Amino acid sequence: MTATAMTQAPKETLNAFEIAQQQFANAADILNLNEGVRKKLRTPERCLTVAIPTRMDDGRLEVFTGHRVQHNTTRGPAKGGIRYHPNVTLDEVKALASWMTWKCATVGIPYGGAKGGITCDPKSMSLGELERMTRRFASEISCIIGPEKDIPAPDVYTNAQTMAWIMDTYSMNQGYAVPGVVTGKPLALGGSLGRNEATAQGCVYVVEEAAKKLNMNLKDSTAVIQGYGNAGSIAARLLHDQGVRIIAVSDSKGGIRNTRGLDPRKVLEFKDKSASVVGFPETEAITNEEILTLKCDVLVPAALENCITLKNAAQVNARIVAEAANGPTTPGADEILFERNILVLPDILANAGGVTVSYFEWVQNVQELYWEIDDVNSRLKRIMTRSFNDVYQIYKDKKINMRKAAYVLAVGRVAEAFKLRGLFP
Ligand code: NAD
C-alpha cells in the first residue's frame, strides 16, 4: 500500500437512502424489532415519479423529473418539504421522506413522513418557468396530496411563493380554496406567524438546552454556519441575538470569516444584493471544506447532506454540532464525533422546529383560527425542550450517541403505533 493510500479515509457510502437505512437499523437493533416490523418501517409506502413538461421562456419544451415519496403514514398524514436541486434523485427523496417520519415521531407530532423533489437548476430558471414547472408538478402529484393525506412544505430552493402556487393549483382543481394542502405559505394565504423562522428557532432552542448540559455560556461562545438560506441565515441571526459571536458563514459559492464577529443581518442584506455572502467587507474568504473545521463552540451545518464524513470528522473543532440541515453527518463521522465527545444534535431533533410550526399552521388552517406569535413560539419552545430532554435521557441511559437516542425514541413510537393498528387486511 502506498503512503497516500494509507492516509486516505476508508470508503463509506454517501447514498442518502443507504445511510437512512443504516440509521434505522441501528435503532431497530437496540429496540430488538423483529424482521417483519423492520421491513415494514424501512420500506417507503408510496413513491410517485412524474414527468413535468414545462414551457421555457425561449419557447422550448423542457421535461423535468419530479418525485413525491410517502415513507410512512402510521402516525398520521404524510408531511415533508419539496426540494428543487440539480442533484435530486429518487434515493435522496426516499431518505429525506424517512427522516421526516422519524422527525415527526421524535417531537411527537401526529404526522408521518414524506418528501418531494424536482431535478432542476432553479437558479438558472426565471420566475415564470419556476411557476409553470411548480404548477404542473403540483397537478401531477395532486392525486396523492391533500390536507388529510400528504402536506408539502418548502425545502432547499423552494419558498413561500412556491407553496402559494401549489396551494392555488390544488385549490383550482378542487374548485374551492384549500389552504391546508401545504404549509410554509405566505401569511396572506393562511401561513403561520413564526413559520419562516421556525427551523432556525427550534434549532436555537435545542442548542440552548445542550449548552445548559455542557455548562456552556452561550454569551461567551462562537458559532460557524454552513449554508446561508432559510435555516442558516436565521439561525445566525437568532444566535447572534443571544450574544453568540458568528465568526464564519458560507453559501454554495464559498465562505467568509471574521473572528471578531459578523453581523448576520448585514451579511443577509449583502447576499440579497450580490447573490452570495462571498465578498462581504472586512472578511477573509474560506472554502466550504475549511469552514467545517474552524474552532468554534457551535457548528451549524445548514446546507446539504454528507458534509461531515470520515474525511473531516477528526478535524471538526466544535463542542456542539447542531444539524439544521438534513443528513449532514455520515454514520462513520457520527462515531468519530461521539468518540471525540462532540455533542451532535441530530437533524431529526435539531431541525424539527420547521415541521412543528408547519403542524401549527395546518392546525390553524383546519380550525380557521389563527394564533399570535407568542402562542407559536411558546408552544414550539415547549416541544423542542421536551424532545431534547427525552432524547438526552436515552443518550445518558443507554450510553449511545444522540442520533441513535433520537432514533430509538422515534422508531419506538412508530413501531408501537404500527403494532396497535395491526396489519391491513
Ligand atoms: P435554502 O434554499 O433556503 O438555503 C440553502 C442554502 O445552502 C443556500 O444559502 C445555499 O447557497 C447553500 N448551499 C447550497 N449548497 C451548498 C454547499 N455545497 N455548501 C454550502 N452551502 C450550500 O434551504 P433551507 O430551507 O435553508 O434548507 C437548508 C437545509 O435545512 C436542508 O438540508 C433542508 O433539508 C434543511 N431543512 C430546512 C427546513 C425548512 O423549513 N426550510 C426544515 C428542516 C430542514
XYZ file of C-alpha atoms and ligand atoms in Angstrom:
469
model
C 0.000 0.000 0.000
C 1.365 3.465 -0.836
C 1.724 6.167 1.811
C -1.087 8.142 0.192
C -3.426 5.174 0.203
C -2.674 4.556 3.897
C -3.661 8.081 4.902
C -6.848 8.036 2.840
C -10.085 7.734 4.814
C -11.843 4.377 4.430
C -14.616 4.279 1.832
C -18.131 4.975 3.083
C -21.456 5.177 1.321
C -22.732 8.664 0.579
C -26.042 7.353 -0.756
C -28.567 9.123 1.473
C -31.086 6.263 1.395
C -28.468 3.666 2.372
C -27.406 5.973 5.216
C -31.020 6.387 6.328
C -31.476 2.591 6.279
C -28.359 2.129 8.388
C -29.520 4.727 10.933
C -32.871 2.945 11.132
C -31.217 -0.474 11.514
C -29.079 0.796 14.432
C -32.230 1.752 16.325
C -34.106 -1.409 15.293
C -31.236 -3.477 16.758
C -31.335 -1.586 20.057
C -35.146 -1.934 20.174
C -34.900 -5.597 19.196
C -37.578 -5.229 16.483
C -38.497 -8.366 14.578
C -37.657 -8.659 10.883
C -41.257 -8.169 9.694
C -41.666 -4.872 11.543
C -38.252 -3.754 10.285
C -39.237 -4.483 6.689
C -42.480 -2.532 7.096
C -40.841 0.502 8.716
C -37.863 0.768 6.384
C -39.850 0.498 3.134
C -41.482 3.657 1.719
C -45.243 3.192 1.384
C -45.518 5.023 -1.926
C -43.089 6.542 -4.465
C -44.568 8.569 -7.307
C -42.242 9.701 -10.121
C -43.699 12.122 -12.645
C -42.674 13.844 -15.864
C -43.137 17.617 -15.739
C -43.387 19.097 -19.240
C -42.683 22.817 -18.926
C -42.711 25.623 -21.500
C -39.477 27.610 -21.135
C -39.263 31.351 -21.811
C -37.483 30.810 -25.143
C -40.388 28.653 -26.399
C -38.605 25.297 -25.857
C -40.419 22.422 -24.183
C -38.380 21.017 -21.278
C -39.373 17.844 -19.407
C -38.248 17.714 -15.771
C -38.500 14.694 -13.483
C -40.102 15.020 -10.047
C -40.811 12.678 -7.165
C -43.135 12.534 -4.185
C -42.380 9.815 -1.655
C -44.591 8.915 1.302
C -42.439 6.901 3.634
C -44.812 6.088 6.481
C -48.299 7.232 7.469
C -48.841 5.066 10.562
C -48.997 8.049 12.954
C -50.884 10.457 10.670
C -50.883 12.198 7.275
C -47.562 12.313 5.426
C -45.611 15.556 5.791
C -42.448 16.908 4.210
C -40.849 19.533 2.021
C -40.223 19.840 -1.700
C -36.671 20.411 -2.944
C -35.512 21.869 -6.271
C -31.874 20.970 -6.982
C -29.818 19.535 -9.866
C -28.733 16.576 -7.686
C -32.225 15.446 -6.614
C -32.623 11.666 -7.065
C -35.336 9.233 -6.024
C -32.974 7.763 -3.422
C -32.353 11.194 -1.895
C -36.099 11.877 -1.736
C -36.683 8.451 -0.139
C -34.054 9.211 2.509
C -35.485 12.660 3.199
C -39.011 11.167 3.443
C -37.913 8.580 6.010
C -36.112 11.252 8.039
C -39.440 13.112 8.142
C -41.168 10.046 9.621
C -38.567 9.820 12.382
C -38.516 13.596 12.913
C -42.283 13.884 13.438
C -42.132 10.954 15.849
C -39.136 12.417 17.746
C -41.057 15.577 18.555
C -44.360 13.717 18.949
C -46.430 15.498 16.316
C -49.157 13.415 14.645
C -47.690 13.075 11.165
C -45.945 10.521 9.035
C -43.078 11.334 6.689
C -42.917 12.390 3.053
C -40.690 14.403 0.754
C -40.703 15.687 -2.797
C -38.155 16.955 -5.229
C -37.572 18.031 -8.806
C -34.253 17.534 -10.571
C -33.699 21.017 -11.969
C -31.401 24.022 -11.676
C -33.721 26.635 -10.130
C -31.006 29.311 -10.142
C -30.940 29.284 -13.939
C -34.748 29.482 -14.284
C -36.964 32.557 -14.494
C -39.853 33.106 -12.097
C -42.289 32.255 -14.901
C -40.509 28.967 -15.656
C -40.453 28.068 -11.959
C -44.157 28.820 -11.660
C -45.117 26.702 -14.696
C -42.927 23.790 -13.535
C -44.312 24.006 -9.990
C -47.943 24.109 -11.109
C -47.549 21.111 -13.423
C -45.742 19.162 -10.669
C -48.490 20.067 -8.164
C -51.099 18.880 -10.634
C -49.239 15.595 -11.294
C -48.944 14.767 -7.580
C -52.401 16.120 -6.635
C -53.812 12.571 -6.634
C -51.760 11.733 -3.528
C -51.544 15.057 -1.655
C -54.232 16.827 0.384
C -54.766 18.174 3.914
C -55.718 14.726 5.222
C -53.247 12.762 3.104
C -49.927 14.465 2.487
C -48.973 18.085 3.110
C -45.900 19.521 1.307
C -43.762 22.438 2.580
C -40.654 24.342 1.437
C -37.151 22.852 1.394
C -33.934 23.743 -0.440
C -34.566 26.364 -3.172
C -38.337 26.429 -2.655
C -40.142 29.025 -0.551
C -43.479 30.580 0.443
C -44.146 31.630 -3.176
C -43.678 28.026 -4.345
C -46.223 26.933 -1.722
C -48.668 29.637 -2.879
C -48.526 28.219 -6.451
C -49.101 24.674 -5.180
C -51.987 25.791 -2.958
C -53.586 27.639 -5.891
C -53.141 24.762 -8.360
C -54.596 22.230 -5.933
C -57.456 24.582 -4.990
C -58.330 25.270 -8.644
C -58.555 21.523 -9.295
C -60.773 21.043 -6.216
C -62.965 24.039 -7.003
C -62.518 25.791 -3.638
C -59.638 27.210 -1.555
C -57.708 24.537 0.355
C -55.039 26.344 2.393
C -54.273 23.229 4.485
C -52.791 21.360 1.484
C -49.365 22.962 2.052
C -47.562 24.716 4.890
C -44.905 27.403 4.776
C -47.401 29.566 2.860
C -47.321 33.373 2.800
C -49.216 34.909 5.752
C -51.767 36.389 3.343
C -52.816 32.852 2.317
C -53.131 31.323 5.771
C -49.469 30.921 6.656
C -48.485 30.920 10.316
C -46.626 33.614 12.170
C -43.207 32.228 13.062
C -43.094 29.560 10.303
C -40.334 31.291 8.353
C -38.071 31.352 11.420
C -39.262 28.021 12.846
C -36.485 25.683 11.691
C -33.782 28.019 12.963
C -35.742 28.927 16.107
C -36.222 25.258 17.006
C -32.543 24.638 16.402
C -31.597 27.505 18.700
C -33.933 26.197 21.436
C -32.159 22.821 21.405
C -28.730 24.490 21.310
C -29.754 26.416 24.453
C -30.705 23.150 26.185
C -27.468 21.478 25.076
C -25.427 24.435 26.297
C -27.014 24.072 29.747
C -25.978 20.396 29.880
C -22.399 21.322 28.898
C -22.275 24.260 31.364
C -21.580 26.472 28.392
C -22.465 30.163 28.474
C -23.840 30.991 25.040
C -22.963 34.659 25.549
C -19.255 33.777 25.577
C -19.444 31.373 22.695
C -18.770 31.362 18.973
C -20.668 29.800 16.077
C -19.959 28.835 12.478
C -22.811 28.404 9.987
C -22.541 26.440 6.723
C -25.375 27.408 4.316
C -26.998 30.840 4.421
C -30.578 30.232 3.320
C -33.755 29.971 5.376
C -32.321 27.711 8.092
C -28.728 29.039 8.199
C -29.194 32.799 7.933
C -31.982 32.863 10.520
C -30.042 30.577 12.900
C -27.128 33.018 12.587
C -29.398 35.955 13.427
C -31.089 34.243 16.388
C -27.777 33.017 17.845
C -26.294 36.494 17.369
C -29.277 37.952 19.244
C -28.412 35.585 22.133
C -24.909 37.102 22.282
C -23.162 34.351 20.297
C -20.293 35.600 18.085
C -20.811 34.388 14.499
C -17.254 34.002 13.222
C -17.861 32.405 9.808
C -20.698 31.646 7.388
C -20.908 30.205 3.872
C -23.186 29.504 0.921
C -22.864 27.474 -2.278
C -20.258 29.915 -3.643
C -17.911 29.761 -0.598
C -17.404 31.101 2.904
C -16.326 34.224 4.793
C -14.630 34.621 8.166
C -14.045 37.411 10.675
C -13.014 36.190 14.120
C -14.208 39.472 15.669
C -17.727 38.529 14.590
C -20.159 39.117 11.723
C -23.469 40.972 11.787
C -25.859 38.340 10.310
C -28.432 40.927 9.192
C -25.839 42.905 7.231
C -24.476 39.670 5.711
C -28.003 38.753 4.558
C -28.569 42.220 3.053
C -25.262 41.813 1.208
C -26.224 38.304 -0.018
C -29.622 39.548 -1.196
C -27.900 42.195 -3.326
C -24.927 40.226 -4.641
C -26.311 36.629 -4.605
C -23.587 35.390 -2.213
C -22.031 36.063 1.183
C -18.614 35.951 -0.519
C -17.046 39.398 -0.776
C -18.707 40.778 2.373
C -16.488 43.657 3.632
C -13.787 43.025 6.246
C -13.817 39.258 5.891
C -11.375 36.711 4.557
C -12.580 34.126 2.074
C -12.595 30.467 3.128
C -13.815 27.332 1.436
C -16.847 25.249 2.346
C -14.456 22.480 3.443
C -12.417 24.791 5.726
C -15.481 26.256 7.397
C -16.403 22.881 8.894
C -13.112 22.521 10.747
C -12.843 26.040 12.241
C -12.523 26.188 16.013
C -15.879 27.239 17.472
C -18.379 26.271 20.158
C -21.379 25.638 17.918
C -21.125 24.382 14.333
C -24.390 24.609 12.389
C -24.451 22.702 9.087
C -27.436 24.265 7.279
C -26.897 23.280 3.639
C -26.994 19.763 2.199
C -26.201 16.116 3.029
C -22.821 14.485 3.656
C -20.631 17.431 4.578
C -19.194 15.824 7.754
C -17.722 12.489 6.676
C -14.880 10.108 7.527
C -12.603 12.540 5.686
C -13.044 15.525 8.003
C -14.778 14.329 11.217
C -11.465 14.106 13.078
C -10.805 17.775 12.268
C -14.187 19.149 13.397
C -13.315 21.575 16.189
C -16.664 22.379 17.836
C -18.307 21.427 21.131
C -21.807 21.163 19.650
C -22.817 20.261 16.092
C -26.418 21.407 15.584
C -27.797 19.861 12.403
C -30.119 22.441 10.880
C -29.622 20.585 7.580
C -30.934 17.100 6.905
C -28.312 14.375 6.762
C -25.134 16.465 7.053
C -23.203 13.799 9.018
C -22.442 10.281 7.761
C -22.695 7.293 10.161
C -18.891 6.866 10.180
C -18.419 10.534 11.062
C -21.046 10.164 13.808
C -18.899 7.541 15.538
C -15.806 9.745 15.363
C -17.619 12.797 16.763
C -19.071 10.644 19.564
C -15.620 9.292 20.483
C -14.296 12.858 20.457
C -17.027 13.913 22.867
C -18.596 16.397 20.457
C -22.322 16.635 21.135
C -24.227 16.168 17.873
C -27.804 17.430 17.915
C -29.179 15.222 15.139
C -31.268 16.589 12.265
C -34.426 14.721 13.289
C -34.310 16.712 16.535
C -32.387 19.903 15.715
C -34.344 20.967 12.643
C -37.745 19.651 13.758
C -38.897 23.193 14.566
C -39.812 23.636 10.898
C -42.239 20.746 10.754
C -43.549 21.558 14.228
C -44.661 25.046 13.200
C -45.888 23.578 9.904
C -48.113 21.404 12.081
C -49.293 24.549 13.926
C -50.004 26.184 10.557
C -52.071 23.189 9.423
C -53.978 23.132 12.741
C -54.775 26.844 12.274
C -55.914 26.224 8.662
C -58.127 23.301 9.614
C -59.638 25.188 12.586
C -59.730 28.514 10.725
C -58.483 30.125 13.912
C -55.175 31.986 13.889
C -52.619 32.280 16.694
C -50.422 35.116 17.984
C -46.662 34.793 17.555
C -46.193 34.279 21.315
C -48.511 31.232 21.184
C -46.481 29.798 18.298
C -43.087 30.324 19.905
C -44.046 29.253 23.419
C -45.576 26.006 22.099
C -42.545 25.455 19.859
C -40.169 26.019 22.762
C -42.094 23.559 24.944
C -41.988 20.855 22.282
C -38.303 21.361 21.402
C -37.199 21.478 25.037
C -39.194 18.391 25.963
C -37.945 16.498 22.902
C -34.319 17.438 23.584
C -34.645 16.176 27.147
C -36.386 12.938 26.034
C -33.506 12.234 23.632
C -30.822 13.324 26.113
C -32.198 10.947 28.736
C -31.914 7.978 26.342
C -28.391 9.146 25.351
C -27.357 9.123 29.016
C -29.175 5.899 29.975
C -28.057 3.813 27.023
C -24.651 5.486 26.514
C -25.261 5.817 22.782
C -24.844 8.891 20.599
C -27.620 11.467 20.366
C -28.659 10.346 16.869
C -29.123 6.745 17.972
C -31.000 8.025 21.021
C -33.358 10.097 18.848
C -33.932 7.127 16.522
C -34.648 4.816 19.462
C -37.321 7.278 20.618
C -38.767 7.822 17.135
C -38.650 4.274 15.773
C -40.052 3.005 19.079
C -43.035 5.364 18.744
C -43.769 4.395 15.124
C -43.327 0.675 15.904
C -45.770 0.988 18.800
C -48.333 2.759 16.600
C -47.917 0.091 13.905
C -48.425 -2.685 16.448
C -51.593 -1.038 17.757
C -53.069 -0.502 14.299
C -52.184 -4.010 13.146
C -51.824 -5.156 9.583
C -54.459 -4.478 6.919
C -56.240 -6.596 5.667
P -32.409 27.332 1.300
O -32.605 27.052 -0.136
O -33.157 28.456 1.917
O -30.841 27.562 1.585
C -29.851 26.665 1.224
C -28.519 27.345 1.467
O -27.471 26.383 1.323
C -28.212 28.469 0.485
O -27.599 29.540 1.170
C -27.199 27.836 -0.471
O -26.339 28.791 -1.061
C -26.463 26.940 0.497
N -25.748 25.858 -0.163
C -26.146 25.063 -1.179
N -25.169 24.196 -1.491
C -24.166 24.427 -0.621
C -22.882 23.865 -0.430
N -22.461 22.856 -1.197
N -22.111 24.361 0.566
C -22.538 25.367 1.341
N -23.723 25.946 1.203
C -24.521 25.494 0.223
O -32.697 25.958 2.061
P -33.132 25.724 3.576
O -34.606 25.616 3.597
O -32.424 26.694 4.453
O -32.560 24.247 3.783
C -31.220 24.022 4.219
C -31.169 22.690 4.920
O -32.085 22.702 6.010
C -31.579 21.480 4.050
O -30.841 20.357 4.432
C -33.036 21.303 4.412
O -33.492 19.991 4.141
C -32.973 21.606 5.888
N -34.257 21.938 6.495
C -34.972 23.014 6.086
C -36.189 23.268 6.686
C -37.019 24.479 6.319
O -38.044 24.682 6.980
N -36.637 25.283 5.350
C -36.687 22.431 7.690
C -35.910 21.357 8.097
C -34.692 21.124 7.481
